[in-house]
Coordinates of C-alpha atoms in Angstrom, one line a residue:
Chain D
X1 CA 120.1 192.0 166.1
X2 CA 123.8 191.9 167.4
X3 CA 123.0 189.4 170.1
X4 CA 120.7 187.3 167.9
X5 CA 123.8 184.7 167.6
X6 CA 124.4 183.6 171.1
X7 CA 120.6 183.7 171.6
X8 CA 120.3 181.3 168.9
X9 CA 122.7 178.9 169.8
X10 CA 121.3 179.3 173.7
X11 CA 118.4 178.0 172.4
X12 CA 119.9 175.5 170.0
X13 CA 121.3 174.2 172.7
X14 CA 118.6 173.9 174.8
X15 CA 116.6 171.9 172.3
X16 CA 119.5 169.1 171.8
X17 CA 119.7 168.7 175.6
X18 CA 116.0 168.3 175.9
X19 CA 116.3 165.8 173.1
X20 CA 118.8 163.9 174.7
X21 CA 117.9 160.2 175.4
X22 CA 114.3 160.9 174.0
X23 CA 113.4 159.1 170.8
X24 CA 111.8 160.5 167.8
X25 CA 110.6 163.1 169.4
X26 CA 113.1 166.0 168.2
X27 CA 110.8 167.5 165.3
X28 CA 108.2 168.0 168.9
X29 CA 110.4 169.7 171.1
X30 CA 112.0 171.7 167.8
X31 CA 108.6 173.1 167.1
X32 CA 107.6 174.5 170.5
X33 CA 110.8 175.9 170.8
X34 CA 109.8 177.2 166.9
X35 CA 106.5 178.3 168.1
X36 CA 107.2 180.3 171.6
X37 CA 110.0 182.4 169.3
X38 CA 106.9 183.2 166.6
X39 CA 104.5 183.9 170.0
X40 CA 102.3 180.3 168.4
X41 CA 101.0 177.8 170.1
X42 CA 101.3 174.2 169.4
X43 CA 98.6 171.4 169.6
X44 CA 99.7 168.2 169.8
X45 CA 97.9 165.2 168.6
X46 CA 98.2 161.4 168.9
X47 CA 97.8 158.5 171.2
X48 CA 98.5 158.3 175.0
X49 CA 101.9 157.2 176.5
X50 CA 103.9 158.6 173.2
X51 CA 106.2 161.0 175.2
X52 CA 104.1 164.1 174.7
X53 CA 104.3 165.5 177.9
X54 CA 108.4 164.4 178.4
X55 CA 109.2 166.1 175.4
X56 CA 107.2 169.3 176.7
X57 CA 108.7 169.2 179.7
X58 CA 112.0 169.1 179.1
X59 CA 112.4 172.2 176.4
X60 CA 110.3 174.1 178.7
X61 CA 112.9 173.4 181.5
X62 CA 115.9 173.8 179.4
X63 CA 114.4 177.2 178.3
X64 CA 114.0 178.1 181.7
X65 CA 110.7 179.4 181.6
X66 CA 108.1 179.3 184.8
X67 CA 106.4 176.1 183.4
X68 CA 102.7 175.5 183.8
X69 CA 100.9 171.8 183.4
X70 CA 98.2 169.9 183.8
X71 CA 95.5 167.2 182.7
X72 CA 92.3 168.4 182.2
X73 CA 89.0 166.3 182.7
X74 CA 85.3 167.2 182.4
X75 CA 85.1 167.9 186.2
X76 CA 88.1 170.0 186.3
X77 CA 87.0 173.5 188.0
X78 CA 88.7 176.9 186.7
X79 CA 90.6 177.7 189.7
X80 CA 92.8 174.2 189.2
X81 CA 94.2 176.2 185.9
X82 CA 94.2 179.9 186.6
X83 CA 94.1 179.8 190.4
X84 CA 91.5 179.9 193.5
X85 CA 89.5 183.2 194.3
X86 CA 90.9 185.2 197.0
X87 CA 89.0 184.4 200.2
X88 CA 90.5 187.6 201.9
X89 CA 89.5 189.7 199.0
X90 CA 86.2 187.8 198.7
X91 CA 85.3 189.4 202.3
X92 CA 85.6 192.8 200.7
X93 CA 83.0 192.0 197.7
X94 CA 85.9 191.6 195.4
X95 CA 86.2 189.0 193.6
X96 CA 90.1 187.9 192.6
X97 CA 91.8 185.3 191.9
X98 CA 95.3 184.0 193.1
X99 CA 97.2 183.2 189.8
X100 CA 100.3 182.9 191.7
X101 CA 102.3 179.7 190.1
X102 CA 98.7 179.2 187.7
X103 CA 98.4 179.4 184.1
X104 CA 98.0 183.0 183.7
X105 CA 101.4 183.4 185.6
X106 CA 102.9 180.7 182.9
X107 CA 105.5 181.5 180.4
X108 CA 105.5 177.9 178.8
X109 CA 102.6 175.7 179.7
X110 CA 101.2 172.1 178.5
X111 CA 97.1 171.6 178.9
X112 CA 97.3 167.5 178.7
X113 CA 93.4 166.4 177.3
X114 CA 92.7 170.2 176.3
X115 CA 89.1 169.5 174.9
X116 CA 88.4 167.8 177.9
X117 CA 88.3 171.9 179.4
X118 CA 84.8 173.0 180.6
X119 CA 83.5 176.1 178.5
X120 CA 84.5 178.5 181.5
X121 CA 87.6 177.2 180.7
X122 CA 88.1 177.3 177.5
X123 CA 86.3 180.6 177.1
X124 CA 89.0 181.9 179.8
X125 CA 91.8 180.4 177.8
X126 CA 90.5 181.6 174.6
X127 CA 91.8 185.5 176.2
X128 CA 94.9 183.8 177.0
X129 CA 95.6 182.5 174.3
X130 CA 94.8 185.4 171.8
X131 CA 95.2 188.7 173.7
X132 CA 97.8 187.2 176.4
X133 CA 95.5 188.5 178.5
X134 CA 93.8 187.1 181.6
X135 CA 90.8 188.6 183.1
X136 CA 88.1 186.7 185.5
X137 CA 86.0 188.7 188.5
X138 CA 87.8 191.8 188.9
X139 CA 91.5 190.1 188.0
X140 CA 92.9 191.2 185.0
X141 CA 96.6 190.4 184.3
X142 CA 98.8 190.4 181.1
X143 CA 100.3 187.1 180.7
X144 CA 104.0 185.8 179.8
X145 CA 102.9 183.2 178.0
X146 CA 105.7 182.5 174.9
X147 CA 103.3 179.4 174.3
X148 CA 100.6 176.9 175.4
X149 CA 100.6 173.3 174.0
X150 CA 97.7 171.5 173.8
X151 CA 97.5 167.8 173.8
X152 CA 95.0 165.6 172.8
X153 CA 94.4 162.0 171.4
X154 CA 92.4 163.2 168.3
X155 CA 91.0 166.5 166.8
X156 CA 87.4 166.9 168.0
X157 CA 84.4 166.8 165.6
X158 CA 82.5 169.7 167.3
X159 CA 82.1 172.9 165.4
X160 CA 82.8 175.1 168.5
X161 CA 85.8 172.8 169.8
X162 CA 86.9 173.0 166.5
X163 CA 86.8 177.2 166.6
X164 CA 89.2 176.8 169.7
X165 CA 91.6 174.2 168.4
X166 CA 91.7 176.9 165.1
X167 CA 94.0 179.0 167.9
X168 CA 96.7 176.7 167.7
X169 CA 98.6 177.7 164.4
X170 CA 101.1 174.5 164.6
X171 CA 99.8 171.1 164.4
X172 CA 102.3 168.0 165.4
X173 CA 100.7 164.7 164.9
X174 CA 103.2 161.9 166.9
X175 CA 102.7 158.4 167.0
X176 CA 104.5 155.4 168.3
X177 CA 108.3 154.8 168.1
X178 CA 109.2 152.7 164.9
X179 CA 110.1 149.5 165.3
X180 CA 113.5 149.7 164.1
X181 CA 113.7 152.2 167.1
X182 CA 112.7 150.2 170.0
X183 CA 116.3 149.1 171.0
X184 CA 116.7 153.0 171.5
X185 CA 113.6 153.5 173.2
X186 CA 113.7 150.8 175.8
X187 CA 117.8 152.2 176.4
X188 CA 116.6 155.4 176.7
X189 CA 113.6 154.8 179.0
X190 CA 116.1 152.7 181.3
X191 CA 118.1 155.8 181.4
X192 CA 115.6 158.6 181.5
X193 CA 116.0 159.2 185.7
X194 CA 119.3 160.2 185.3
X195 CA 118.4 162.7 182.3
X196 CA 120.1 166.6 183.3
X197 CA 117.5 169.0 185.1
X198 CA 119.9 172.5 184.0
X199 CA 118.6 175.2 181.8
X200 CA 120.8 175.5 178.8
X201 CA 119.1 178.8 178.1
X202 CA 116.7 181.7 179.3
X203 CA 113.6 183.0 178.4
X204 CA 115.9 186.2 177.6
X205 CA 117.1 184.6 174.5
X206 CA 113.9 183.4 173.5
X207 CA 112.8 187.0 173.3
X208 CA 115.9 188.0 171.8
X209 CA 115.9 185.5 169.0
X210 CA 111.4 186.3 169.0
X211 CA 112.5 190.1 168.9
X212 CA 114.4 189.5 166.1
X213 CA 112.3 187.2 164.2
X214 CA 109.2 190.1 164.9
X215 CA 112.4 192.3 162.9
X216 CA 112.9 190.2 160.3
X217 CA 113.2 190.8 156.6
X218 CA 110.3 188.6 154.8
X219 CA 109.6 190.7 152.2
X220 CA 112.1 188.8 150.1
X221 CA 110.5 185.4 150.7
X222 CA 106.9 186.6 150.1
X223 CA 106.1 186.0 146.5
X224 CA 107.4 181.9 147.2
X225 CA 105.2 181.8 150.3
X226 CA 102.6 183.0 148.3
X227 CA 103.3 180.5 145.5
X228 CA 103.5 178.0 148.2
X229 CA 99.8 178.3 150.0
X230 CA 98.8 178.8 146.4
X231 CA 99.9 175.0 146.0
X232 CA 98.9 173.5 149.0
X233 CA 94.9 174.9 148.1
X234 CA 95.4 173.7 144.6
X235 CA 95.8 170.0 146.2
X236 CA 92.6 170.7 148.5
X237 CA 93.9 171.4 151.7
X238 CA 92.1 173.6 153.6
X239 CA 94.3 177.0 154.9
X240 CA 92.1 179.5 155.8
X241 CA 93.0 182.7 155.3
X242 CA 94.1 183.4 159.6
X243 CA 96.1 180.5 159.4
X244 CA 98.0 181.4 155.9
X245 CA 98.7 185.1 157.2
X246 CA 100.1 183.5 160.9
X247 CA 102.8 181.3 158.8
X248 CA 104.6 184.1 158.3
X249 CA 105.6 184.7 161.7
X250 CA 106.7 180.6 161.7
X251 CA 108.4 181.5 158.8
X252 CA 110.5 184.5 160.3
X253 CA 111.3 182.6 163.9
X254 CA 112.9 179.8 161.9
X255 CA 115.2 182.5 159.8
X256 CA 115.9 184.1 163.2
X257 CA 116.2 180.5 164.8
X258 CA 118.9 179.6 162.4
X259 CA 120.8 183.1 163.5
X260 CA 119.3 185.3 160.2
X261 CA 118.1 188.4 159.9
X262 CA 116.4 187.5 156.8
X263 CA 114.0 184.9 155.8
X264 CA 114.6 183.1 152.4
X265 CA 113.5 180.0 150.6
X266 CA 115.1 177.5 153.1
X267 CA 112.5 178.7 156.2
X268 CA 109.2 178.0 154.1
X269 CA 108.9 174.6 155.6
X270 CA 107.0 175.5 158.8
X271 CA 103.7 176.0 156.4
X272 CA 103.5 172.3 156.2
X273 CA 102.6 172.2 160.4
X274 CA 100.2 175.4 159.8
X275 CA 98.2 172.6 158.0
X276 CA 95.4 171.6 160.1
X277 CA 95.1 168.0 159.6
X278 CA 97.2 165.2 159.4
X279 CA 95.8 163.8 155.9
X280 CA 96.3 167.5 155.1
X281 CA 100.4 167.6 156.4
X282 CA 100.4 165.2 154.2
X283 CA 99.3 166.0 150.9
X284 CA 100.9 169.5 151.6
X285 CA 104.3 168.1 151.7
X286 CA 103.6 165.9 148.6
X287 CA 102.6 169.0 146.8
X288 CA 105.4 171.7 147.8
X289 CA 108.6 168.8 147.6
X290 CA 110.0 171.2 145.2
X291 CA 109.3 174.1 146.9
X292 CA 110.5 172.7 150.2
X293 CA 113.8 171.0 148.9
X294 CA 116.1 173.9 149.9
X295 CA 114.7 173.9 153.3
X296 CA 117.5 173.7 156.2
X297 CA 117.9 174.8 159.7
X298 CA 120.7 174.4 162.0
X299 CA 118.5 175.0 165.1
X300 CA 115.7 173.0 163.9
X301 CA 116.7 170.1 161.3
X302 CA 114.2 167.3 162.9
X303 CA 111.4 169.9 162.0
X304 CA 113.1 171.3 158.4
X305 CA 112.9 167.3 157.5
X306 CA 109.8 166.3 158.7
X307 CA 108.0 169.3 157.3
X308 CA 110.0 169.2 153.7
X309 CA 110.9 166.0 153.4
X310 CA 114.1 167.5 151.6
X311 CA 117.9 166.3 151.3
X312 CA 119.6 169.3 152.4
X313 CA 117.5 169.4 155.7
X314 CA 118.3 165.4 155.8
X315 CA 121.6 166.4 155.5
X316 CA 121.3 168.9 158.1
X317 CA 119.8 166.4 161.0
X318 CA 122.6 163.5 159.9
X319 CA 125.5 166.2 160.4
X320 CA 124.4 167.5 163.9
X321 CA 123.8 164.0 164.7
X322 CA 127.2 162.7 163.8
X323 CA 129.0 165.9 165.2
X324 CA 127.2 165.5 168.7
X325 CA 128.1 162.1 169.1
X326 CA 131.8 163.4 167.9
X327 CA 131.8 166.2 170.5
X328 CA 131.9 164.0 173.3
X329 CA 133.1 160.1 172.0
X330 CA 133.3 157.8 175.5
X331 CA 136.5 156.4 176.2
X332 CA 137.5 152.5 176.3
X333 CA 134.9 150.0 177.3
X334 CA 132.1 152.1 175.9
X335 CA 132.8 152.7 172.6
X336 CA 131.0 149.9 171.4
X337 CA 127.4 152.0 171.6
X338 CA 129.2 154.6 170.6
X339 CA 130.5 152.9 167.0
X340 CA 127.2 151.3 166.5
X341 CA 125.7 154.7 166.7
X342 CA 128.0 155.9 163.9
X343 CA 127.3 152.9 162.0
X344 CA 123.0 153.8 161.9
X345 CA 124.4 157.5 160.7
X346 CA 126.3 156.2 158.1
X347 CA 123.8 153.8 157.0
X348 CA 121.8 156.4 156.8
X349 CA 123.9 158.4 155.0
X350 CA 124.9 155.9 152.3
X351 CA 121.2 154.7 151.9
X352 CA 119.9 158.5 151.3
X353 CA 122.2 159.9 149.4
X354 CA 123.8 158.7 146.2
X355 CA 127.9 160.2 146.3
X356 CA 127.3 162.4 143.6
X357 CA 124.3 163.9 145.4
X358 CA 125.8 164.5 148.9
X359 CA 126.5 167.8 150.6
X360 CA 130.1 168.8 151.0
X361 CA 129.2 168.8 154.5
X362 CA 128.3 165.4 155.0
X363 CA 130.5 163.8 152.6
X364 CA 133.6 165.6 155.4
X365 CA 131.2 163.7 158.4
X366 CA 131.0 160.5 156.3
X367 CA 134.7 160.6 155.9
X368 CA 135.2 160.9 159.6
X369 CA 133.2 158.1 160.0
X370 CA 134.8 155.7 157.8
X371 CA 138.1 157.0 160.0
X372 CA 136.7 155.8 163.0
X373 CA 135.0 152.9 162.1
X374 CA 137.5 151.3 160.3
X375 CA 140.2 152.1 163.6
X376 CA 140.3 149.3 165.7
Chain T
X1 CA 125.2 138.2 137.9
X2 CA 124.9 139.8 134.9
X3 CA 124.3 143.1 133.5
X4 CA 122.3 145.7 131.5
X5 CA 122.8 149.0 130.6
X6 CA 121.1 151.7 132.8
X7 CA 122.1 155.2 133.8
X8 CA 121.4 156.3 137.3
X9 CA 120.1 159.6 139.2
X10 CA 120.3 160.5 142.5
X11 CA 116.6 160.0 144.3
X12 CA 115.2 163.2 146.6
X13 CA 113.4 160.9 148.9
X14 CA 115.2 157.7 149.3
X15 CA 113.7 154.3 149.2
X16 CA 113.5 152.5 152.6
X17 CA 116.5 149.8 152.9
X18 CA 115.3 146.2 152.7
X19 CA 118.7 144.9 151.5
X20 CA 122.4 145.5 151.7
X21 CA 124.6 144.5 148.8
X22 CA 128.2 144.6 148.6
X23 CA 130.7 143.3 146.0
X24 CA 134.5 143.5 145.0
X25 CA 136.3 144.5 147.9
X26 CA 133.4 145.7 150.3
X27 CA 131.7 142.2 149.7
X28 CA 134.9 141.2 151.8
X29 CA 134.5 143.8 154.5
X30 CA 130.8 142.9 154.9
X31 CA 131.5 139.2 154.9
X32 CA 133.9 140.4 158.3
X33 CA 131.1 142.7 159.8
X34 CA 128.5 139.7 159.4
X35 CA 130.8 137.5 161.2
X36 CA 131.2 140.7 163.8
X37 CA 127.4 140.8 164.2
X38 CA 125.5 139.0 167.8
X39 CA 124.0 135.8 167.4
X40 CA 120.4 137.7 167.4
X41 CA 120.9 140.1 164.7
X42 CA 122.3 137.8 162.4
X43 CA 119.7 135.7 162.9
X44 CA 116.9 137.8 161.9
X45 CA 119.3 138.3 158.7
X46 CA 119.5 136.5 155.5
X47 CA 120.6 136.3 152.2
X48 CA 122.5 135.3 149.1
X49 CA 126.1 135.1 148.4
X50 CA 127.7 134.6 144.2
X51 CA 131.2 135.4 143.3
X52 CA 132.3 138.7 144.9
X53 CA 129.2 139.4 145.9
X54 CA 126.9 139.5 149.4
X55 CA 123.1 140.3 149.3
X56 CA 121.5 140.7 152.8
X57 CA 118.1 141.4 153.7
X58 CA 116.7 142.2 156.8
X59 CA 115.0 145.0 158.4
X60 CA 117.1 148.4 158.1
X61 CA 118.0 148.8 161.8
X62 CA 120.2 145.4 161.2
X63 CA 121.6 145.5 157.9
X64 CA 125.3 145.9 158.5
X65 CA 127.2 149.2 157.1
X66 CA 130.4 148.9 155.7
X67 CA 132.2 151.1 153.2
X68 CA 131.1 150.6 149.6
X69 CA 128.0 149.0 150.5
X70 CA 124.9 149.9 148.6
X71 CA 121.3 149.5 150.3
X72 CA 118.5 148.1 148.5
X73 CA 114.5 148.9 148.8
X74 CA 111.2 148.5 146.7
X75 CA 109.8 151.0 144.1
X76 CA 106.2 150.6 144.1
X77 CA 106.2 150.6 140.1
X78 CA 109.2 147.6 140.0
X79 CA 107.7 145.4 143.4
X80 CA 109.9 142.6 142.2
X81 CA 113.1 144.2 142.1
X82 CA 115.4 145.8 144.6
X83 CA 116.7 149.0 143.7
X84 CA 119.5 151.4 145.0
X85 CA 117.7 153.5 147.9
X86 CA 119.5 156.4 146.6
X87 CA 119.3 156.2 142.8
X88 CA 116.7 155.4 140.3
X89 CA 117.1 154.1 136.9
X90 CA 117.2 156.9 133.9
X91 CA 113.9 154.6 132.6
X92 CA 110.7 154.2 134.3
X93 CA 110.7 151.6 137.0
X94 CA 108.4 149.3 135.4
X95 CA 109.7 149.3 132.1
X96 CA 113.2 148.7 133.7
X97 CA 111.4 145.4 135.7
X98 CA 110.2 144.2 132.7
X99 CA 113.2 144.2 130.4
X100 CA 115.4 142.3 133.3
X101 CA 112.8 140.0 133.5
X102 CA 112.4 139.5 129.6
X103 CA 116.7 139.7 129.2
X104 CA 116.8 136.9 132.4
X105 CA 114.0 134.3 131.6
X106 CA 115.7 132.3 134.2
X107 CA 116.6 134.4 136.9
X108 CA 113.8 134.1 139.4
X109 CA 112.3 137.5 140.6
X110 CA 113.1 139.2 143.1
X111 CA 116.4 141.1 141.6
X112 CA 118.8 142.9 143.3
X113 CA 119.9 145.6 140.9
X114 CA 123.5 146.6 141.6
X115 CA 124.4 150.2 140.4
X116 CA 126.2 151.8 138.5
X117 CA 126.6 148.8 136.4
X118 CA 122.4 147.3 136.8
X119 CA 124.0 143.8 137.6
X120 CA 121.2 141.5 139.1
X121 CA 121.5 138.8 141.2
X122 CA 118.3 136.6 142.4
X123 CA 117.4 137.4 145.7
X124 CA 114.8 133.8 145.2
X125 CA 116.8 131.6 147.1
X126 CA 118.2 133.7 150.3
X127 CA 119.0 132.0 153.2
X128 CA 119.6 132.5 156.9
X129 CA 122.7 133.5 157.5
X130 CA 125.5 131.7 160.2
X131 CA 128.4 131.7 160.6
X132 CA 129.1 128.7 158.5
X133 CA 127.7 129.8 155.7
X134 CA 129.3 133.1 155.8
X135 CA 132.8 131.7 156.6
X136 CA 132.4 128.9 153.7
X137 CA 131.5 132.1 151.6
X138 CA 134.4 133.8 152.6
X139 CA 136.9 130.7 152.3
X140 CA 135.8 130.7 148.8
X141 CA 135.4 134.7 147.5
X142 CA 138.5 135.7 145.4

């Protein structure tokens, strides 16, 4: 537990590099980072060209993991995911395959069009996924996977695609950037090619931090998860009963996540992404607000808002923001991007939050704000 | 302007900002930062301006910030008014809507509602801003 700290922030920091110069995509790349600590996997769903695959990409680099992807189609053959059969063997009557650099070698990997997956496929990466385990012809190989993301434009309609998608615990729906955003998008996407390529942490602190979520007290925070799922059926969301027990884990790698040891009221907010579908998410979150308003995580505020919807989380997200822009203000010519950024922040701020109800913490980043805005 | 009396609590989820408002001393700053703004934002900006007081509306991403200034967005009860994003009134949004527009028969709709005091101005008649306008606002504000 002693080094659960500096694996923390390792991977803290990972996640705000990967999010650098990508927009609206933070909640994302916070909630594979979430889900490889809880030992998850992620499905994400919406439409093409919405950064899916960037923001994939760039946590699984900056956790340094061996990094598996690719697009699936209907012709797509087995070996193009877990690897080719061994010729050399094959002339022996054995029958192996070569999973060198494959899937079942992968410690992070992103299946792009996952329903697309033949059933030999699927059937493979059903072992994967559950038992980490890989086994085709006479191969049989524990795998590293942390976590597999699945992407796909919509959830499919067929009962048995359906019983494979029901292996991803957390659900991310993304859609296009908001208008009020495209100023930031079309910067960013300018800027993208010159976007860092170093690991800001290893896939030693992800076990660390997943070694001490798999520690973690959640006795405490029982009962309220309880009363929580209790909720979210009362409003007619389907949870079955796999998916309800699995939040747990969710619920202890964001305690850990945030450097705790113990999971309390503030981590119950990842059992808004265990909810299957997106009309679900929603009424979920309508139906715990008060339940989810004390949700907050250092590590993980894009993902503590988006699932709670609650001020403190808000709070969270605008503080980090505001302090990373802080950490490193450009000099001269440049600060007018710079001031304009602190401007959206405390527009934000000021629209959110009324002055009585601000956090102590934000009102101190507010105050630094007016300080440098109103400096020539 | 005028006034009712209101209390105010803070809102969990804030309203989405349609409208800045600024008066007193702020409605001088944001007069400044308007004048600050490029050609293009401030075109896609308008608004109304009264004695010590600026109301501008415009999509979020361009309504200026300025110390002091309060953003304004729609309750779904109260569509005709604009409220504080951060507050709501202590009485239900709709009964609020109604007693403005029943204490200002002739005050057309939509309101800005200016906390903590529930001043209203009419948002009716905004205009685009320029320059001009903004600068003959500012050569007459107190």
């Amino acid at each position: 537990m002693s080094n659960l700290g500096p694996a923390a922030g390792a991977v803290r920091r990972a996640i705000t590099s990967a999010c650098s110069g990508l927009v609206d995509r933070r909640a994302l790349v916070e909630l594979v980072a979430l889900s490889a600590v809880a030992g998850e996997h992620v499905l994400v769903l919406g439409p093409p060209g919405t950064a899916k695959s960037e923001a994939v990409r760039r946590i699984a680099r900056n956790l340094g993991g061996k990094y598996f992807e690719y697009l699936l189609g209907r012709f797509t053959e087995p070996s193009e995911i877990f690897g080719p059969v061994s010729l050399r063997r094959l002339k022996d009557g054995v029958l192996e395959t070569e999973t060198q650099g494959m899937l079942p070698e992968a410690e992070i990997a992103f299946l792009d069009e996952v329903f697309l997956g033949s059933t030999a496929i699927l059937n493979t990466l059903l072992g994967v996924l559950n038992e980490r385990r890989f086994r085709r012809g006479h191969t049989a190989i524990e795998c590293p996977l942390r976590v597999c993301v699945g992407a796909a434009n919509r959830l499919p309609e067929d009962e048995h695609l359906a019983a494979f998608a029901d292996r991803f615990l957390v659900r991310v729906f993304v859609g296009p950037v908001g208008d009020a955003r495209l100023e930031e998008l079309l910067e960013a996407s300018w800027t993208l090619g010159g976007a860092a390529a170093a690991s800001e942490a290893s896939m030693a602190d992800v076990d660390t931090v997943a070694k001490a979520a798999r520690a973690a007290d959640v006795a405490g925070v029982r009962p309220a998860l309880a009363h929580a799922l209790r909720l979210v059926r009362a409003a007619g969301v389907e949870l079955t009963d796999r998916r309800a027990a699995r939040v747990q884990r969710l619920v202890a790698a964001a305690a850990a996540l945030a450097g705790r040891g113990r999971a309390d009221e503030r981590d119950l907010w990842p059992i808004v992404f265990a909810v299957p579908t997106e009309s679900g998410q929603r009424i979920a979150r309508d139906a715990l607000r008060d339940v989810l308003a004390a949700s907050e995580n250092e590590s993980l505020p894009a993902a503590a808002e988006e699932g709670s919807l609650g001020p403190r989380a808000r709070a969270a997200r605008l503080v980090e923001h505001a302090r990373a822009l802080f950490e490193a203000p450009p000099a001269g010519a440049d600060r007018g991007p710079f001031r304009q950024k602190l401007e959206g922040i405390a527009r934000e701020i000021d629209a959110g939050f009324a002055p009585a109800a601000m956090p102590p913490e934000l009102a101190e980043v507010r105050a630094r704000i007016v300080a440098e805005l109103g400096a020539p | 302007m005028s006034g009712v009396a209101v209390g105010w609590t803070p809102r969990e989820e804030p309203l989405a900002p349609l409208a800045a408002a600024a008066w007193g001393a702020a409605s001088r700053a944001m007069a400044e930062r308007l004048l600050d703004l490029p050609d293009a934002t401030l075109a896609r900006l308008s608004g109304v301006g009264g004695a010590g007081v600026i109301v501008v509306l415009g999509e979020a991403a361009d309504l200026p910030w300025v110390d002091g200034v309060s953003y304004l967005g729609r309750d779904a009860e109260a569509p005709s008014l604009l409220l504080p994003t951060n507050a709501r009134p202590s009485v239900p949004a709709a009964l609020f809507a109604r007693a403005l527009a029943r204490r200002f028969p002739k005050i057309a709709p939509p309101f800005a509602v200016l906390a903590p005091e529930a001043r209203v101005v009419s948002c009716a008649g905004a205009l685009s801003l320029s320059r001009g306008r903004i600068e003959r606002w500012r050569g007459g504000a107190p």
